[in-house]
Short mmCIF file of C-alpha atoms in Angstrom, two decimals:
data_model
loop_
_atom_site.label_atom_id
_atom_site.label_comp_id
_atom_site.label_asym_id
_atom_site.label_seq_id
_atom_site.Cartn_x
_atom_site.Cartn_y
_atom_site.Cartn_z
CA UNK A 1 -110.98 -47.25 -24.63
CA UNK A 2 -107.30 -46.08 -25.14
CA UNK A 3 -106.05 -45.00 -28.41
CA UNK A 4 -103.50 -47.16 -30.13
CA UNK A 5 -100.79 -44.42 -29.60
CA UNK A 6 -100.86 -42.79 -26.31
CA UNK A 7 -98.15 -39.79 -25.52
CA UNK A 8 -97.54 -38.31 -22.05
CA UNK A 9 -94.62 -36.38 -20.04
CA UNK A 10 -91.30 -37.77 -18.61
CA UNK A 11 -92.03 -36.27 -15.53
CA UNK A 12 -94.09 -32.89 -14.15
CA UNK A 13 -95.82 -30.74 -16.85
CA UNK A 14 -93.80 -27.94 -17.68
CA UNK A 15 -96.26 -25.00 -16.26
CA UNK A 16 -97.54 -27.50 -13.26
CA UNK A 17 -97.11 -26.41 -10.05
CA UNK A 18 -98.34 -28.79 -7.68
CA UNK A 19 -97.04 -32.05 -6.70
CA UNK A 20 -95.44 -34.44 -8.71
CA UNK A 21 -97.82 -37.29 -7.51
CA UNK A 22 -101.01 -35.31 -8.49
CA UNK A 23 -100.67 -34.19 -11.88
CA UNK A 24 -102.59 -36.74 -13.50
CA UNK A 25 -105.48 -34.14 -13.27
CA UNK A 26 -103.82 -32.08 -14.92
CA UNK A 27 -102.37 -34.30 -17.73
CA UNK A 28 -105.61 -35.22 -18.29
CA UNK A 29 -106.68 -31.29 -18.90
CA UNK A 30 -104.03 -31.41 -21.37
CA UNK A 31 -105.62 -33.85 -23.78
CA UNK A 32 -102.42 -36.48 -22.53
CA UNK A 33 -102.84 -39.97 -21.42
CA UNK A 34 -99.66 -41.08 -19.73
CA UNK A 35 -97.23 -40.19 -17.21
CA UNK A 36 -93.90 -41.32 -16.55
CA UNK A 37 -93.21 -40.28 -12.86
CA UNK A 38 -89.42 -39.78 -12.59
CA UNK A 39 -87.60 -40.98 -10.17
CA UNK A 40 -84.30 -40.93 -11.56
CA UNK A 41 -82.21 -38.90 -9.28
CA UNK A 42 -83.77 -41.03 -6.02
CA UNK A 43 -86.64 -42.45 -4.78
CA UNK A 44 -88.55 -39.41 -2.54
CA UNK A 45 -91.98 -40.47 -2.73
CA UNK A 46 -93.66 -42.13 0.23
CA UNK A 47 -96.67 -45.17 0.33
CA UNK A 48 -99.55 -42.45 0.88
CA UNK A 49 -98.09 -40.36 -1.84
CA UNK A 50 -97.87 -43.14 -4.07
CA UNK A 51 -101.50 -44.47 -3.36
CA UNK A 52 -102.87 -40.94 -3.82
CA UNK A 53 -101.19 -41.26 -7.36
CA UNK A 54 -102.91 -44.46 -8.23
CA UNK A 55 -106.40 -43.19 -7.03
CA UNK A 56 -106.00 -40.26 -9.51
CA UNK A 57 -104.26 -42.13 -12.56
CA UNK A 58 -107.24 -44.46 -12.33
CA UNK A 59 -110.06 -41.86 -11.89
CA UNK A 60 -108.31 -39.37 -15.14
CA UNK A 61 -107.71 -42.58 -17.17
CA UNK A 62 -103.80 -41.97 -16.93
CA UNK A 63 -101.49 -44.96 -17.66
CA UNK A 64 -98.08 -44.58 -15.54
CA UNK A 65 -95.09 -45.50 -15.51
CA UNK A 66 -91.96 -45.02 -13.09
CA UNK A 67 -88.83 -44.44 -14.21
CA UNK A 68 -85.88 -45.93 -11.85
CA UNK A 69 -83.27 -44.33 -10.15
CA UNK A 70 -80.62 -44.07 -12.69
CA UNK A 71 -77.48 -45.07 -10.55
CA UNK A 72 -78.85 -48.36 -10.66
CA UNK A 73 -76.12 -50.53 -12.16
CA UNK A 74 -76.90 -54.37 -12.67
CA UNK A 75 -73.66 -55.18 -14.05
CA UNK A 76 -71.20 -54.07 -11.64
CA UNK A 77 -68.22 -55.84 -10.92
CA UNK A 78 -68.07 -54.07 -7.11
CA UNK A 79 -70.66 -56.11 -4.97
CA UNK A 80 -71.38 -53.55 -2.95
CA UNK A 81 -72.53 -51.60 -6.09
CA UNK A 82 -74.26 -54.63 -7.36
CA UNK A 83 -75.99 -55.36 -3.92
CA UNK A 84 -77.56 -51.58 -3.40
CA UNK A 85 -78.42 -51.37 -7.43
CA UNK A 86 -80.38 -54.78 -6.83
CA UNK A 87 -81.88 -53.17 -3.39
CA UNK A 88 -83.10 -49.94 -5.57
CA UNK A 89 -84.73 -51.71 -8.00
CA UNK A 90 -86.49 -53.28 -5.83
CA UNK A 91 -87.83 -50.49 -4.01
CA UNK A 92 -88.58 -49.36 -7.34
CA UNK A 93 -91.01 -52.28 -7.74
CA UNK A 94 -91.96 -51.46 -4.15
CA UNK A 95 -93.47 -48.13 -5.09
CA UNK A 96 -94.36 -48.83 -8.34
CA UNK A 97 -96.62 -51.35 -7.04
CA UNK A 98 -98.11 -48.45 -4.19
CA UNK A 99 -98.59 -46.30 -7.66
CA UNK A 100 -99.80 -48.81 -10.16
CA UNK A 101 -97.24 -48.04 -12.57
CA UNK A 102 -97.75 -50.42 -15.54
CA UNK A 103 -94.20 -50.04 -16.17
CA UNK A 104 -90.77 -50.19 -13.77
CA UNK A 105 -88.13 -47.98 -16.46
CA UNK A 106 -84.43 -48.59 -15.61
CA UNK A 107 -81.03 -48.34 -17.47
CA UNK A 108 -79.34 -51.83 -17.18
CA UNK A 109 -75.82 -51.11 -17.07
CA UNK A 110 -72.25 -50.29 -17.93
CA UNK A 111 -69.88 -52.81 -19.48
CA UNK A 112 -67.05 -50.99 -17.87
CA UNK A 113 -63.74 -53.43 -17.56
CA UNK A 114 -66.08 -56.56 -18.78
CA UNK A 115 -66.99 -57.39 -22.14
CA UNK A 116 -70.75 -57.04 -23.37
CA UNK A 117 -71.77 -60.62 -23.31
CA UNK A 118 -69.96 -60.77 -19.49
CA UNK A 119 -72.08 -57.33 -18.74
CA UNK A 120 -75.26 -59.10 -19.99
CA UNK A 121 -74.86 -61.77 -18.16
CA UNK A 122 -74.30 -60.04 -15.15
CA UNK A 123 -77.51 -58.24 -15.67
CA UNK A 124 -79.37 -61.41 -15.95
CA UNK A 125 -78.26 -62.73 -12.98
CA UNK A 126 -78.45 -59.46 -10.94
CA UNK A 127 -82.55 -59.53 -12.40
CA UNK A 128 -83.42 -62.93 -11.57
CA UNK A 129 -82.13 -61.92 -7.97
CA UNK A 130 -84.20 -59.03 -7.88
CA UNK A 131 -86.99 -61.27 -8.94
CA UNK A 132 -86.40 -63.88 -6.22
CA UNK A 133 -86.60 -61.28 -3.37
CA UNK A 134 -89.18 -59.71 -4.57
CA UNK A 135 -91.31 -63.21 -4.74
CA UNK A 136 -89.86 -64.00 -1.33
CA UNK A 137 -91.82 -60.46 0.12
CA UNK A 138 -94.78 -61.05 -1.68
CA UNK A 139 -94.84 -58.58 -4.46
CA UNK A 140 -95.77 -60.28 -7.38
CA UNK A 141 -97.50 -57.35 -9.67
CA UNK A 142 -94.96 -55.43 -11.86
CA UNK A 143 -93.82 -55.43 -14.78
CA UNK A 144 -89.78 -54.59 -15.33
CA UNK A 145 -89.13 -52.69 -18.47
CA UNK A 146 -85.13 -51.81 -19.29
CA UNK A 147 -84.46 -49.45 -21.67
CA UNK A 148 -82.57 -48.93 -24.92
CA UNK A 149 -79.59 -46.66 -23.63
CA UNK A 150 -78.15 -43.93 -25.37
CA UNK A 151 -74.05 -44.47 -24.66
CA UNK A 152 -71.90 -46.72 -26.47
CA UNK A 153 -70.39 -47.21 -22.80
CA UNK A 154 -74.00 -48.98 -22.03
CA UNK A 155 -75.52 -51.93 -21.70
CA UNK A 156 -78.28 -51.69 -23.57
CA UNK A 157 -78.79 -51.80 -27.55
CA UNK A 158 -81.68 -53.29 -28.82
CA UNK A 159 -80.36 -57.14 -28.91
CA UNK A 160 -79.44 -56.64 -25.36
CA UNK A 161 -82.74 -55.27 -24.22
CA UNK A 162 -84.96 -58.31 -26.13
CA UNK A 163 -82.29 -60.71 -24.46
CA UNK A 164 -83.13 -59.53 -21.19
CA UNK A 165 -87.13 -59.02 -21.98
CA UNK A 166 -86.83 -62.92 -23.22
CA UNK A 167 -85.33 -64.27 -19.81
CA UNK A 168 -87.98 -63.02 -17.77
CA UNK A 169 -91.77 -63.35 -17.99
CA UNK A 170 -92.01 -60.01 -16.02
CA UNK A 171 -90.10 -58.27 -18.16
CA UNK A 172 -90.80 -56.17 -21.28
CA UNK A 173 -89.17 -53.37 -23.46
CA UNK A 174 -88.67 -49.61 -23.23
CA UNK A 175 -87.45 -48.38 -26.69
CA UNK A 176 -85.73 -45.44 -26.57
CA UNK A 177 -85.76 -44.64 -30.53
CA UNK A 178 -83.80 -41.10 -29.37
CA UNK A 179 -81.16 -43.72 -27.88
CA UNK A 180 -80.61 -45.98 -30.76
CA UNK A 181 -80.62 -43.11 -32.86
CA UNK A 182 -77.69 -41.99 -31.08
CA UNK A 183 -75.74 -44.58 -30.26
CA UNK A 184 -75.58 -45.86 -33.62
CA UNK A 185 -74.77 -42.25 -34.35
CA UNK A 186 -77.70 -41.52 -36.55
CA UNK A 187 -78.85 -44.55 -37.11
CA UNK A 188 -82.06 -43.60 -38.46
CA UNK A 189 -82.26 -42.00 -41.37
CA UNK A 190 -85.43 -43.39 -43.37
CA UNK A 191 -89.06 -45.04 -42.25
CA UNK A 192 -87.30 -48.53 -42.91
CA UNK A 193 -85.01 -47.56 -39.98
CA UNK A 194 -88.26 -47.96 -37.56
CA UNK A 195 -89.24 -50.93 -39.30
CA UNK A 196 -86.36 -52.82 -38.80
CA UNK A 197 -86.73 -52.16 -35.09
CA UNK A 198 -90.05 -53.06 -34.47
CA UNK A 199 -89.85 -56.22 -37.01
CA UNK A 200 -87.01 -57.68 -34.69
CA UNK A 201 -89.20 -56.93 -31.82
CA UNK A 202 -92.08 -58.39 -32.95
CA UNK A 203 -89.92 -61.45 -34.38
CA UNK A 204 -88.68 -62.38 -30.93
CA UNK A 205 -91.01 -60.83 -28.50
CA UNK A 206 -94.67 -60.64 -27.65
CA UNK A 207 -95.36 -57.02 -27.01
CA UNK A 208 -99.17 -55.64 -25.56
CA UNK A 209 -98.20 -52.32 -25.82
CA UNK A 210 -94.62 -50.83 -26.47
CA UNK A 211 -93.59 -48.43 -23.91
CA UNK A 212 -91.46 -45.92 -25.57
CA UNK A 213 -89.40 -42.97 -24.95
CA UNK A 214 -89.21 -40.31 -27.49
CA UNK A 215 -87.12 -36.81 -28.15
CA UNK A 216 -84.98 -35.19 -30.50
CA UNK A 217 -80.70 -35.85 -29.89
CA UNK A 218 -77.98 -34.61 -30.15
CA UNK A 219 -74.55 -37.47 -30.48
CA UNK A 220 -71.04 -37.81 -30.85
CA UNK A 221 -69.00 -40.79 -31.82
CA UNK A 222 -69.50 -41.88 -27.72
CA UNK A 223 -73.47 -41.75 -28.37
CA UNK A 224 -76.15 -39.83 -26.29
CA UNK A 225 -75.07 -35.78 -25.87
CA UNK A 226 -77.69 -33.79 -25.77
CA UNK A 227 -81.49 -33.72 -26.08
CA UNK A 228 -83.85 -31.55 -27.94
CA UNK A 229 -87.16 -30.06 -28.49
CA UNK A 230 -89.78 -31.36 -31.20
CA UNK A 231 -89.31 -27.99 -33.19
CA UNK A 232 -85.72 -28.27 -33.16
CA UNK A 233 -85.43 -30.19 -36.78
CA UNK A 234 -81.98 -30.00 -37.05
CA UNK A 235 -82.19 -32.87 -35.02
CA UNK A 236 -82.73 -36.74 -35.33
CA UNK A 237 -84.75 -38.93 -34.90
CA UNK A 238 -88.27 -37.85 -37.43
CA UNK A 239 -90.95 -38.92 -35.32
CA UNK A 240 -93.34 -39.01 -38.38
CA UNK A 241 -92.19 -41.97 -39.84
CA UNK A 242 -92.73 -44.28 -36.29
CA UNK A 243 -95.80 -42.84 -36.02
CA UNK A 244 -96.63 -44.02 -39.67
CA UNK A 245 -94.95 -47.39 -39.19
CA UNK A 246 -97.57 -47.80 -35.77
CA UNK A 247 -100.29 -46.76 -37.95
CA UNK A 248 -99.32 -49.46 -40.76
CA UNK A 249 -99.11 -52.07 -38.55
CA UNK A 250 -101.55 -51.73 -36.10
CA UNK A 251 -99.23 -50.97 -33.08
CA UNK A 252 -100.12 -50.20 -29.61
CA UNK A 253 -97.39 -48.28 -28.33
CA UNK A 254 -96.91 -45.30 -25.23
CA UNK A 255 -94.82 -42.98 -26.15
CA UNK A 256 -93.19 -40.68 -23.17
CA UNK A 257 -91.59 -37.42 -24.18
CA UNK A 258 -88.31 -36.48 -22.79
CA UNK A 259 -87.65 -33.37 -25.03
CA UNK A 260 -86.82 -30.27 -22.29
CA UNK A 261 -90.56 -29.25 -23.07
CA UNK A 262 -91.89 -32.13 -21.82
CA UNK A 263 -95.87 -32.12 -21.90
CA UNK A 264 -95.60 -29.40 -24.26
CA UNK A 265 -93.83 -31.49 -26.99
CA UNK A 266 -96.13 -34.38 -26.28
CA UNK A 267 -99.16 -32.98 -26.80
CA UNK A 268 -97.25 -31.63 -30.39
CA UNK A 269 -96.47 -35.22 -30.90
CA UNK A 270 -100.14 -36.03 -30.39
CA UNK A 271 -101.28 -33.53 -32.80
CA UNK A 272 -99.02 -34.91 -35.23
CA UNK A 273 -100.32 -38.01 -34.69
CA UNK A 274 -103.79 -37.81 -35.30
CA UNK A 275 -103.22 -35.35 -38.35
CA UNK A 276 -101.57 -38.76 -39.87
CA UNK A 277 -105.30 -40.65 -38.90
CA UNK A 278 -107.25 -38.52 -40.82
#
């Protein structure tokens, strides 16, 4: 049986040297449970590749998750950009499906020249299509997860995201608490912060397990700059009070680390973790 709070690497372990689709192994090793396989700058990972990645997630006891390309763009105004963002994410769902990745991780949008509600409806339309094709080739077994985004410039703050994750049965959240951290340019400052978060989640969703992204951030007044390492204090978000706030209320949550030290930081984020347990 899983632990409540599980913690893994957004993407290949630091000190790995092998293939990205056969680290789970080596995760494992680590004392880590999850793996977010990144695909963000393209999909480059073929069906046999993908299946070998599902044989080992499921013999180490690794839960994974893919993270989309991030050009993807459901609220375009171009068509053409709309059109080949819908045709990614679905070959997103495509291989997620070859890996078993419990999760499909994507950045919505832009609001670029329209205004947020336009952009969000836009996305919701540009989904449901993605939906539709997908039923029409017969892939029925994913689970769409859009993410809290870190620019101002972005669709995606929290109200966004549950609007989405409430349109669609297939679709649930990624919180990036780095993200909303930053784009509400330090947003959290207190345990109540977290609390507000997950209370409107839990107020207007039904959430398993909350797949999360965590690091530390640097913003300006535009949002997302820079991210961090766990050691690097100076910086915001404190992961100890989410992790006390899961604790509290009974929380089953994932939480993938995207500092630059990756599996490192996790397993740091782990320790911290289960120190709070005892």
């Amino acid at each position: 049986m899983k632990p409540n709070i599980i913690f893994g690497p957004a993407g290949r372990p630091i000190d790995y040297k092998g293939a990205a689709y056969e680290a789970c192994s080596y995760i494992t090793k680590e004392g880590l449970r999850a793996y977010e396989y990144q695909a963000g700058r393209g999909l480059r990972i073929g069906q046999k590749s993908a299946n070998i990645l599902k044989e080992e997630s499921i013999k180490e006891d690794i839960l994974v998750s893919i993270h989309a390309p991030y050009y993807i763009n459901l609220s375009a105004v171009d068509e053409k950009k709309l059109d080949m963002s819908i045709e990614t994410l679905m070959k997103t769902a495509q291989v997620a499906d070859w890996m078993g990745a419990y999760r499909i991780v994507f950045h919505p949008g832009y609001y670029l020249k329209n205004n947020p509600s336009d952009a969000l409806a836009i996305a919701k339309n540009a989904l449901n299509r993605v939906i539709s094709k997908l039923d029409d080739e017969g892939i029925y077994d994913y689970t769409f997860a859009p993410e809290t985004t870190g620019k101002r410039s972005q669709l995606g703050n929290i109200d966004e995201i549950i609007e989405l994750c409430s349109s669609f049965d297939c679709v649930k959240p990624t919180i990036d608490f780095a993200h909303i951290h930053a784009r509400g340019r330090g947003y959290i400052q207190k345990k109540d912060d977290y609390n507000c978060v997950l209370s409107k989640l839990e107020n207007n969703l039904e959430i398993d397990r909350l797949h999360c992204h965590f690091t530390r951030i640097e913003y300006t007044k535009s949002g997302e700059r820079r991210h961090h390492t766990f050691d690097e204090i100076e910086y915001g978000p404190e992961l100890k009070w989410l992790l006390e706030s899961f604790i509290e209320n009974d929380w089953k949550a994932t939480i993938i680390c995207e500092t630059p030290l990756l599996d490192k930081d996790a397993l740091k984020m782990k320790e911290l973790y289960e120190s709070l347990l005892i």
